[in-house]
Amino acid sequence: MRFHSGVLIALALGTLAAAPAPHKKSVLPFIADDYAKALQEARARKVPIFIEAWAPW
Amino acid sequence: MKAYVFTDQALASEAGRFVWLEIDTEKAKNAAIRKRLNIAALPTFFVMDPADEKIVMRVVGGMNVAQLQKMLDDGHALTGGGTLAGGSPADAALAKAERLNGEGDDAAAAPAYLEAVRLAPPNWPSYGRAVESALWTLSQIDSNARAVALAKEALPRIGTGVSSANVAASGLGSALALPEEAPGRAADVAMFEKKVRAVLDDPTMPLAGDDRSGLYISLLDARQDAKDSVGAHQVAEQWSKFLDGEAAKAPTPQARMVYDPHRLSAYIEIGHPEKAIPMLEQSQKDAPEDYNPPARLALAYKAMKKWPEAIAASDRALSMVYGPRTLTVLNARTDIYLGMGDPANARKTVEKMIATAESFPPGQRNERTIESLKKKLAGMPPATP
């Protein structure tokens, strides 16, 4: 969901917490921070790449 | 998404249909791909055709499982020059809009989405997404009046699902962004505000907790815009209570920490930043290598005017933070020094911000940020009397 907001100065420090807090595992096999590897694998398997651009905040 | 959506077993069958890539945009090694993806907000999700590395679909902001599955289906269909299932003129127009949006061309994508909306047949399953994407791209090109008109036109047709919540909130944001003297602004704000309130009052609406939190933020914006301090405080109190309830239900520390920044903001809004301290100390214990809990502690202590504690928390955050977020932590530190009456260290911190901003690689380096920091430094009180 996307919002305009003039309120949240503190939310400038973000909404997502980073590892290593204990958490449930993703059911999707994400490759972390390696675009070249993802591209090579997608070309070999002939499937599209799903990309999540995020930040640990 | 990481804590609540990508963990959902309903998505397990999607695993083989894509290669899945997560990009931490704060890391210098990802600066080139960040630049290529032309990211305006986080999180953003993309489907890329590996043959030509073109983005065929881009969605900004969180999704629930059903919305993500729809994105995956449509993104898969558009890969390799394909078309969307359905085959109607509206589907063809939407496919064109998705490709333009994928290229990051908001000015071209906005009218393309509007064309898809115009062509939408009755009960078109992509209507909600087409309207939401049109609203987003219109907001990106500051076409707020057009966005308000579209949200008003779409709301009666869009039903009562998640899209109605998004459209109401987006319409409210666009109405608030209009100049105060814009004709009909007050009536539009009031109408959207009522819709957003109705969504919040509907416990059956399948919205993620942090999305519901966003709706409270919209209502708070509206009350503050109306200079209604009593109404704003009431919304903030409701927001804070809601967040405490959601955090208490969170199944894991990671899921609970999703609410930390929302709760900190709500506590500051209601005038009780001290309520954030135990929460953030717990998060610090649960995630000792994460810079966010100490960075947020620095903000809470700043709001409490507890300067030594604020600087100590800022020190801990700075020892772990990386990438452009470093500037946000340093910016808070500057305000702490100014608050405690130490202009010399405030100046030094801004100088450090400029040096840090200038050290970022293309894709992370932002010339406007550097320029604005230099202006800030020039306007600061002198280091020595």
Short mmCIF file of C-alpha atoms in Angstrom, two decimals:
data_model
loop_
_atom_site.label_atom_id
_atom_site.label_comp_id
_atom_site.label_asym_id
_atom_site.label_seq_id
_atom_site.Cartn_x
_atom_site.Cartn_y
_atom_site.Cartn_z
CA MET A 1 0.00 0.00 0.00
CA ARG A 2 1.30 3.45 -0.79
CA PHE A 3 0.56 6.59 1.17
CA HIS A 4 1.31 10.24 1.11
CA SER A 5 2.24 11.40 4.56
CA GLY A 6 3.66 14.47 6.15
CA VAL A 7 3.47 12.94 9.60
CA LEU A 8 5.98 10.22 10.00
CA ILE A 9 9.43 11.56 10.59
CA ALA A 10 10.29 8.50 12.64
CA LEU A 11 8.98 6.18 9.95
CA ALA A 12 11.81 7.52 7.82
CA LEU A 13 13.72 4.93 9.77
CA GLY A 14 11.70 2.30 8.11
CA THR A 15 9.33 -0.58 8.38
CA LEU A 16 11.28 -3.77 7.97
CA ALA A 17 13.53 -5.40 10.48
CA ALA A 18 16.70 -7.10 9.35
CA ALA A 19 18.06 -10.54 10.22
CA PRO A 20 19.15 -12.12 12.49
CA ALA A 21 15.99 -11.84 14.61
CA PRO A 22 14.37 -15.28 14.80
CA HIS A 23 11.79 -15.51 12.04
CA LYS A 24 9.73 -17.86 9.91
CA LYS A 25 11.54 -18.83 6.72
CA SER A 26 10.48 -17.70 3.25
CA VAL A 27 8.89 -20.49 1.21
CA LEU A 28 10.50 -18.95 -1.89
CA PRO A 29 14.20 -19.65 -2.61
CA PHE A 30 15.49 -16.08 -2.75
CA ILE A 31 19.02 -15.38 -3.97
CA ALA A 32 20.42 -12.51 -1.90
CA ASP A 33 22.21 -9.59 -3.58
CA ASP A 34 23.58 -11.45 -6.59
CA TYR A 35 22.01 -10.16 -9.80
CA ALA A 36 24.53 -11.91 -12.08
CA LYS A 37 23.78 -15.29 -10.52
CA ALA A 38 20.02 -14.74 -10.76
CA LEU A 39 20.28 -13.70 -14.40
CA GLN A 40 22.42 -16.70 -15.31
CA GLU A 41 20.05 -19.09 -13.56
CA ALA A 42 16.93 -17.53 -15.13
CA ARG A 43 18.44 -17.76 -18.63
CA ALA A 44 19.40 -21.40 -18.05
CA ARG A 45 15.95 -22.34 -16.75
CA LYS A 46 14.10 -20.00 -19.15
CA VAL A 47 11.97 -18.46 -16.41
CA PRO A 48 11.47 -14.81 -15.44
CA ILE A 49 13.16 -13.16 -12.45
CA PHE A 50 11.10 -11.85 -9.57
CA ILE A 51 13.00 -9.05 -7.81
CA GLU A 52 12.31 -7.59 -4.39
CA ALA A 53 14.08 -4.27 -3.88
CA TRP A 54 14.10 -3.56 -0.17
CA ALA A 55 16.11 -2.00 2.61
CA PRO A 56 16.67 -3.18 6.16
CA TRP A 57 14.67 -0.35 7.73
CA MET B 1 6.26 -8.98 3.09
CA LYS B 2 9.29 -10.85 4.45
CA ALA B 3 7.66 -11.51 7.80
CA TYR B 4 4.09 -12.15 6.72
CA VAL B 5 3.76 -12.91 2.97
CA PHE B 6 6.85 -14.72 1.64
CA THR B 7 6.45 -17.17 4.53
CA ASP B 8 2.93 -18.20 3.46
CA GLN B 9 2.71 -21.86 2.38
CA ALA B 10 0.17 -20.86 -0.31
CA LEU B 11 3.15 -19.50 -2.28
CA ALA B 12 5.20 -22.72 -2.17
CA SER B 13 3.86 -23.85 -5.56
CA GLU B 14 5.21 -20.64 -7.17
CA ALA B 15 8.83 -21.42 -6.26
CA GLY B 16 9.78 -23.06 -9.58
CA ARG B 17 8.07 -20.51 -11.83
CA PHE B 18 10.66 -17.77 -11.21
CA VAL B 19 14.19 -17.13 -10.10
CA TRP B 20 13.80 -15.12 -6.89
CA LEU B 21 16.19 -12.26 -6.20
CA GLU B 22 16.25 -9.92 -3.22
CA ILE B 23 18.26 -6.73 -3.46
CA ASP B 24 19.26 -4.81 -0.33
CA THR B 25 19.40 -1.35 -1.90
CA GLU B 26 21.58 -0.02 0.93
CA LYS B 27 24.53 -2.22 -0.08
CA ALA B 28 27.15 -0.61 -2.31
CA LYS B 29 27.49 -3.83 -4.34
CA ASN B 30 23.86 -3.38 -5.48
CA ALA B 31 24.26 0.25 -6.56
CA ALA B 32 24.37 -0.61 -10.28
CA ILE B 33 21.22 -2.76 -10.27
CA ARG B 34 19.51 -0.17 -8.06
CA LYS B 35 20.24 2.49 -10.67
CA ARG B 36 19.05 0.25 -13.47
CA LEU B 37 15.76 -0.50 -11.70
CA ASN B 38 15.07 3.22 -11.22
CA ILE B 39 13.55 2.77 -7.78
CA ALA B 40 11.31 5.56 -6.47
CA ALA B 41 10.14 3.94 -3.22
CA LEU B 42 10.68 0.83 -1.12
CA PRO B 43 9.75 -1.89 -1.23
CA THR B 44 9.29 -2.25 -4.99
CA PHE B 45 8.72 -5.59 -6.74
CA PHE B 46 9.65 -6.37 -10.32
CA VAL B 47 9.27 -9.11 -12.89
CA MET B 48 12.19 -9.10 -15.34
CA ASP B 49 12.47 -10.89 -18.68
CA PRO B 50 15.97 -12.44 -18.50
CA ALA B 51 16.31 -12.56 -22.31
CA ASP B 52 16.60 -8.78 -22.71
CA GLU B 53 16.73 -7.76 -18.99
CA LYS B 54 13.62 -5.60 -19.47
CA ILE B 55 11.24 -5.04 -16.58
CA VAL B 56 7.77 -6.19 -17.65
CA MET B 57 6.07 -5.38 -14.39
CA ARG B 58 6.69 -3.13 -11.38
CA VAL B 59 4.60 -2.88 -8.21
CA VAL B 60 5.40 -0.31 -5.53
CA GLY B 61 4.43 -1.12 -1.94
CA GLY B 62 3.34 -4.19 -0.04
CA MET B 63 0.91 -6.80 -1.30
CA ASN B 64 -1.08 -9.56 0.33
CA VAL B 65 -0.73 -13.15 -0.93
CA ALA B 66 -3.61 -12.88 -3.45
CA GLN B 67 -2.24 -9.62 -4.90
CA LEU B 68 1.24 -11.12 -5.18
CA GLN B 69 -0.13 -14.20 -6.95
CA LYS B 70 -1.91 -11.95 -9.46
CA MET B 71 1.33 -10.05 -10.04
CA LEU B 72 3.19 -13.32 -10.61
CA ASP B 73 0.59 -14.57 -13.09
CA ASP B 74 0.54 -11.32 -15.03
CA GLY B 75 4.31 -10.87 -14.93
CA HIS B 76 4.80 -14.40 -16.21
CA ALA B 77 2.32 -13.77 -19.03
CA LEU B 78 4.04 -10.54 -20.09
CA THR B 79 7.50 -12.12 -20.24
CA GLY B 80 8.75 -12.85 -23.76
CA GLY B 81 6.46 -10.24 -25.32
CA GLY B 82 3.31 -12.07 -24.22
CA THR B 83 -0.08 -10.55 -23.46
CA LEU B 84 -2.31 -10.65 -20.44
CA ALA B 85 -4.89 -13.39 -20.05
CA GLY B 86 -8.34 -12.11 -20.94
CA GLY B 87 -7.38 -10.72 -24.33
CA SER B 88 -9.71 -7.69 -24.13
CA PRO B 89 -8.71 -4.20 -25.34
CA ALA B 90 -8.41 -3.27 -21.64
CA ASP B 91 -5.95 -6.14 -21.09
CA ALA B 92 -3.89 -4.98 -24.08
CA ALA B 93 -3.89 -1.41 -22.75
CA LEU B 94 -2.88 -2.64 -19.29
CA ALA B 95 -0.04 -4.73 -20.75
CA LYS B 96 1.28 -1.60 -22.51
CA ALA B 97 0.98 0.42 -19.28
CA GLU B 98 2.80 -2.25 -17.27
CA ARG B 99 5.72 -2.22 -19.72
CA LEU B 100 5.97 1.59 -19.59
CA ASN B 101 5.80 1.50 -15.80
CA GLY B 102 8.42 -1.25 -15.86
CA GLU B 103 10.73 1.13 -17.72
CA GLY B 104 10.11 3.68 -14.96
CA ASP B 105 8.40 6.12 -17.33
CA ASP B 106 5.66 7.50 -15.07
CA ALA B 107 4.67 10.27 -17.48
CA ALA B 108 3.91 7.72 -20.22
CA ALA B 109 2.57 5.01 -17.91
CA ALA B 110 -0.05 7.23 -16.20
CA PRO B 111 -2.12 7.93 -19.37
CA ALA B 112 -1.66 4.31 -20.45
CA TYR B 113 -3.17 3.07 -17.17
CA LEU B 114 -5.98 5.63 -17.53
CA GLU B 115 -6.69 4.23 -21.00
CA ALA B 116 -6.89 0.70 -19.55
CA VAL B 117 -9.32 1.96 -16.90
CA ARG B 118 -11.39 3.70 -19.57
CA LEU B 119 -11.63 0.49 -21.59
CA ALA B 120 -12.38 -1.74 -18.57
CA PRO B 121 -15.29 -4.11 -19.21
CA PRO B 122 -17.73 -4.86 -16.37
CA ASN B 123 -16.25 -7.07 -13.63
CA TRP B 124 -12.76 -6.86 -15.13
CA PRO B 125 -10.48 -8.68 -12.66
CA SER B 126 -7.61 -6.22 -13.24
CA TYR B 127 -9.69 -3.10 -12.59
CA GLY B 128 -8.43 -2.56 -9.04
CA ARG B 129 -4.77 -2.92 -9.96
CA ALA B 130 -5.13 -0.69 -13.04
CA VAL B 131 -6.74 2.05 -10.92
CA GLU B 132 -4.16 1.72 -8.13
CA SER B 133 -1.27 1.86 -10.60
CA ALA B 134 -2.83 4.85 -12.38
CA LEU B 135 -3.14 6.63 -9.03
CA TRP B 136 0.47 5.87 -8.12
CA THR B 137 1.91 7.05 -11.42
CA LEU B 138 -0.28 10.19 -11.36
CA SER B 139 1.01 11.00 -7.86
CA GLN B 140 4.58 10.56 -9.13
CA ILE B 141 4.02 13.23 -11.78
CA ASP B 142 2.11 15.51 -9.38
CA SER B 143 -1.20 15.13 -11.23
CA ASN B 144 -3.11 15.25 -7.98
CA ALA B 145 -6.32 16.74 -9.37
CA ARG B 146 -6.54 13.95 -11.95
CA ALA B 147 -5.79 11.37 -9.25
CA VAL B 148 -8.60 12.73 -7.07
CA ALA B 149 -11.02 12.60 -10.00
CA LEU B 150 -10.03 9.01 -10.80
CA ALA B 151 -10.32 7.85 -7.17
CA LYS B 152 -13.81 9.39 -6.93
CA GLU B 153 -14.87 7.75 -10.18
CA ALA B 154 -13.43 4.35 -9.24
CA LEU B 155 -14.60 4.00 -5.63
CA PRO B 156 -18.25 3.16 -6.38
CA ARG B 157 -17.14 0.51 -8.89
CA ILE B 158 -14.25 -1.05 -7.06
CA GLY B 159 -16.26 -2.92 -4.43
CA THR B 160 -15.21 -3.44 -0.85
CA GLY B 161 -11.92 -5.35 -1.15
CA VAL B 162 -8.34 -4.31 -0.44
CA SER B 163 -8.24 -2.13 -3.56
CA SER B 164 -11.01 0.05 -2.13
CA ALA B 165 -8.81 0.73 0.91
CA ASN B 166 -5.84 1.60 -1.28
CA VAL B 167 -7.89 3.83 -3.56
CA ALA B 168 -9.51 5.66 -0.63
CA ALA B 169 -6.13 6.26 1.05
CA SER B 170 -4.48 7.28 -2.21
CA GLY B 171 -7.40 9.61 -3.04
CA LEU B 172 -7.11 11.18 0.41
CA GLY B 173 -3.37 11.70 -0.03
CA SER B 174 -3.86 13.31 -3.44
CA ALA B 175 -6.68 15.55 -2.17
CA LEU B 176 -4.48 16.70 0.72
CA ALA B 177 -1.67 17.43 -1.74
CA LEU B 178 -3.89 19.88 -3.67
CA PRO B 179 -3.49 23.59 -2.95
CA GLU B 180 -5.78 24.70 -0.09
CA GLU B 181 -7.73 26.97 -2.45
CA ALA B 182 -8.46 24.17 -4.97
CA PRO B 183 -12.21 24.01 -5.69
CA GLY B 184 -13.94 21.15 -3.88
CA ARG B 185 -10.82 20.18 -1.91
CA ALA B 186 -12.49 20.23 1.52
CA ALA B 187 -15.45 18.14 0.35
CA ASP B 188 -13.15 15.62 -1.35
CA VAL B 189 -10.93 15.32 1.74
CA ALA B 190 -14.02 14.77 3.90
CA MET B 191 -15.41 12.10 1.56
CA PHE B 192 -12.12 10.15 1.33
CA GLU B 193 -11.57 10.50 5.07
CA LYS B 194 -14.99 8.94 5.69
CA LYS B 195 -14.13 6.05 3.35
CA VAL B 196 -10.79 5.43 5.06
CA ARG B 197 -12.50 5.49 8.45
CA ALA B 198 -15.08 2.96 7.17
CA VAL B 199 -12.27 0.62 6.03
CA LEU B 200 -10.61 0.84 9.46
CA ASP B 201 -13.93 0.10 11.15
CA ASP B 202 -14.36 -3.07 9.06
CA PRO B 203 -12.48 -5.89 10.83
CA THR B 204 -13.17 -8.30 7.94
CA MET B 205 -11.09 -6.27 5.45
CA PRO B 206 -8.07 -8.52 4.67
CA LEU B 207 -5.43 -5.85 5.22
CA ALA B 208 -1.97 -6.45 6.67
CA GLY B 209 -1.45 -4.79 10.05
CA ASP B 210 1.14 -2.36 8.71
CA ASP B 211 -1.25 -1.39 5.91
CA ARG B 212 -3.96 -0.66 8.48
CA SER B 213 -1.36 1.41 10.28
CA GLY B 214 -0.91 3.36 7.05
CA LEU B 215 -4.62 4.16 7.03
CA TYR B 216 -4.34 5.67 10.50
CA ILE B 217 -1.48 7.79 9.16
CA SER B 218 -3.76 9.01 6.36
CA LEU B 219 -6.43 9.97 8.89
CA LEU B 220 -3.84 11.72 11.03
CA ASP B 221 -2.66 13.70 8.00
CA ALA B 222 -6.26 14.73 7.33
CA ARG B 223 -6.91 15.90 10.90
CA GLN B 224 -3.61 17.79 10.98
CA ASP B 225 -4.44 19.39 7.64
CA ALA B 226 -7.74 20.52 9.19
CA LYS B 227 -5.74 21.96 12.14
CA ASP B 228 -7.90 19.79 14.40
CA SER B 229 -5.44 19.02 17.19
CA VAL B 230 -8.05 17.25 19.33
CA GLY B 231 -9.17 15.03 16.44
CA ALA B 232 -5.54 14.33 15.49
CA HIS B 233 -4.75 13.29 19.06
CA GLN B 234 -7.77 10.96 19.12
CA VAL B 235 -6.62 9.29 15.88
CA ALA B 236 -3.08 8.96 17.25
CA GLU B 237 -4.40 7.33 20.43
CA GLN B 238 -6.45 4.83 18.39
CA TRP B 239 -3.46 4.19 16.15
CA SER B 240 -1.14 3.56 19.09
CA LYS B 241 -3.64 1.18 20.74
CA PHE B 242 -4.14 -0.70 17.46
CA LEU B 243 -0.37 -1.11 16.98
CA ASP B 244 0.17 -2.38 20.52
CA GLY B 245 -2.49 -5.02 19.87
CA GLU B 246 -0.92 -6.09 16.57
CA ALA B 247 2.56 -6.26 18.07
CA ALA B 248 1.26 -8.39 20.94
CA LYS B 249 -0.17 -10.88 18.41
CA ALA B 250 3.01 -11.08 16.29
CA PRO B 251 4.19 -14.70 16.02
CA THR B 252 7.93 -13.95 15.91
CA PRO B 253 10.27 -11.15 17.02
CA GLN B 254 10.82 -10.27 13.35
CA ALA B 255 7.07 -9.92 12.81
CA ARG B 256 6.77 -7.80 15.97
CA MET B 257 9.61 -5.53 14.87
CA VAL B 258 7.73 -4.66 11.67
CA TYR B 259 5.63 -2.45 13.95
CA ASP B 260 8.54 -0.76 15.76
CA PRO B 261 8.79 2.33 13.53
CA HIS B 262 5.01 2.71 13.42
CA ARG B 263 4.77 2.42 17.22
CA LEU B 264 7.61 4.88 17.76
CA SER B 265 5.86 7.41 15.51
CA ALA B 266 2.54 6.85 17.25
CA TYR B 267 4.08 7.22 20.72
CA ILE B 268 5.74 10.47 19.65
CA GLU B 269 2.40 11.68 18.24
CA ILE B 270 0.56 11.02 21.51
CA GLY B 271 3.36 12.72 23.48
CA HIS B 272 4.71 9.57 25.14
CA PRO B 273 8.00 8.68 23.42
CA GLU B 274 9.13 6.92 26.61
CA LYS B 275 6.69 4.10 25.78
CA ALA B 276 9.04 3.14 22.92
CA ILE B 277 12.05 2.46 25.16
CA PRO B 278 11.18 -1.07 26.47
CA MET B 279 9.97 -2.11 23.00
CA LEU B 280 13.18 -0.98 21.31
CA GLU B 281 15.42 -2.41 24.02
CA GLN B 282 13.71 -5.76 23.46
CA SER B 283 14.26 -5.46 19.69
CA GLN B 284 17.91 -4.60 20.34
CA LYS B 285 18.23 -7.88 22.25
CA ASP B 286 16.36 -9.88 19.60
CA ALA B 287 18.39 -8.45 16.71
CA PRO B 288 21.75 -7.36 18.11
CA GLU B 289 23.32 -6.85 14.66
CA ASP B 290 20.47 -4.68 13.36
CA TYR B 291 21.12 -0.94 13.39
CA ASN B 292 17.42 -0.08 13.43
CA PRO B 293 16.62 -0.58 17.15
CA PRO B 294 19.43 1.72 18.37
CA ALA B 295 18.71 4.23 15.58
CA ARG B 296 15.08 4.34 16.75
CA LEU B 297 16.16 4.51 20.40
CA ALA B 298 18.16 7.63 19.50
CA LEU B 299 14.97 9.19 18.10
CA ALA B 300 12.94 8.23 21.17
CA TYR B 301 15.57 9.64 23.56
CA LYS B 302 15.80 12.78 21.41
CA ALA B 303 12.04 13.26 21.75
CA MET B 304 12.47 12.81 25.53
CA LYS B 305 15.39 15.31 25.53
CA LYS B 306 17.59 12.65 27.15
CA TRP B 307 20.67 13.74 25.24
CA PRO B 308 23.45 11.45 26.60
CA GLU B 309 21.25 8.38 26.10
CA ALA B 310 20.39 9.61 22.58
CA ILE B 311 24.08 10.01 21.67
CA ALA B 312 24.92 6.56 23.11
CA ALA B 313 22.15 4.93 21.03
CA SER B 314 23.28 6.88 17.96
CA ASP B 315 26.85 5.60 18.53
CA ARG B 316 25.57 2.00 18.53
CA ALA B 317 23.55 2.58 15.35
CA LEU B 318 26.50 4.21 13.59
CA SER B 319 28.73 1.24 14.41
CA MET B 320 26.42 -1.02 12.33
CA VAL B 321 24.65 1.13 9.73
CA TYR B 322 25.72 1.10 6.08
CA GLY B 323 24.67 2.72 2.80
CA PRO B 324 22.46 5.79 2.35
CA ARG B 325 20.66 5.06 5.64
CA THR B 326 23.84 6.31 7.35
CA LEU B 327 22.73 9.82 6.41
CA THR B 328 19.42 9.42 8.24
CA VAL B 329 21.19 8.26 11.41
CA LEU B 330 23.67 11.16 11.14
CA ASN B 331 20.83 13.61 10.52
CA ALA B 332 19.14 12.54 13.75
CA ARG B 333 22.50 12.90 15.51
CA THR B 334 22.83 16.47 14.18
CA ASP B 335 19.43 17.31 15.68
CA ILE B 336 20.46 15.72 18.98
CA TYR B 337 23.59 17.91 19.14
CA LEU B 338 21.56 21.00 18.28
CA GLY B 339 18.98 20.05 20.92
CA MET B 340 21.66 19.71 23.58
CA GLY B 341 23.22 23.04 22.64
CA ASP B 342 26.39 21.74 20.97
CA PRO B 343 26.62 23.50 17.58
CA ALA B 344 30.29 22.52 17.11
CA ASN B 345 29.50 18.81 17.04
CA ALA B 346 26.35 19.47 15.00
CA ARG B 347 28.50 21.13 12.31
CA LYS B 348 31.03 18.30 12.41
CA THR B 349 28.22 15.79 11.95
CA VAL B 350 26.86 17.61 8.90
CA GLU B 351 30.39 17.75 7.47
CA LYS B 352 30.58 14.00 7.98
CA MET B 353 27.22 13.60 6.22
CA ILE B 354 28.54 15.51 3.19
CA ALA B 355 31.70 13.38 3.06
CA THR B 356 29.63 10.20 3.41
CA ALA B 357 27.13 11.27 0.72
CA GLU B 358 30.01 12.10 -1.64
CA SER B 359 31.55 8.67 -1.09
CA PHE B 360 28.55 6.71 -2.39
CA PRO B 361 28.82 5.01 -5.81
CA PRO B 362 26.51 5.94 -8.74
CA GLY B 363 23.08 4.52 -7.97
CA GLN B 364 23.40 5.51 -4.31
CA ARG B 365 25.00 8.94 -4.71
CA ASN B 366 22.38 11.70 -4.88
CA GLU B 367 23.53 15.14 -6.04
CA ARG B 368 20.43 16.87 -4.69
CA THR B 369 21.08 15.43 -1.24
CA ILE B 370 24.69 16.66 -1.34
CA GLU B 371 23.58 20.11 -2.45
CA SER B 372 20.96 20.34 0.28
CA LEU B 373 23.45 19.22 2.94
CA LYS B 374 25.91 21.92 1.83
CA LYS B 375 23.12 24.50 2.12
CA LYS B 376 22.26 23.16 5.56
CA LEU B 377 25.90 23.51 6.67
CA ALA B 378 26.08 27.08 5.35
CA GLY B 379 22.99 28.01 7.38
CA MET B 380 24.17 26.45 10.65
CA PRO B 381 25.30 28.42 13.69
CA PRO B 382 29.07 28.87 13.92
CA ALA B 383 31.06 26.23 15.79
CA THR B 384 32.62 28.78 18.14
CA PRO B 385 30.99 31.90 19.54
#
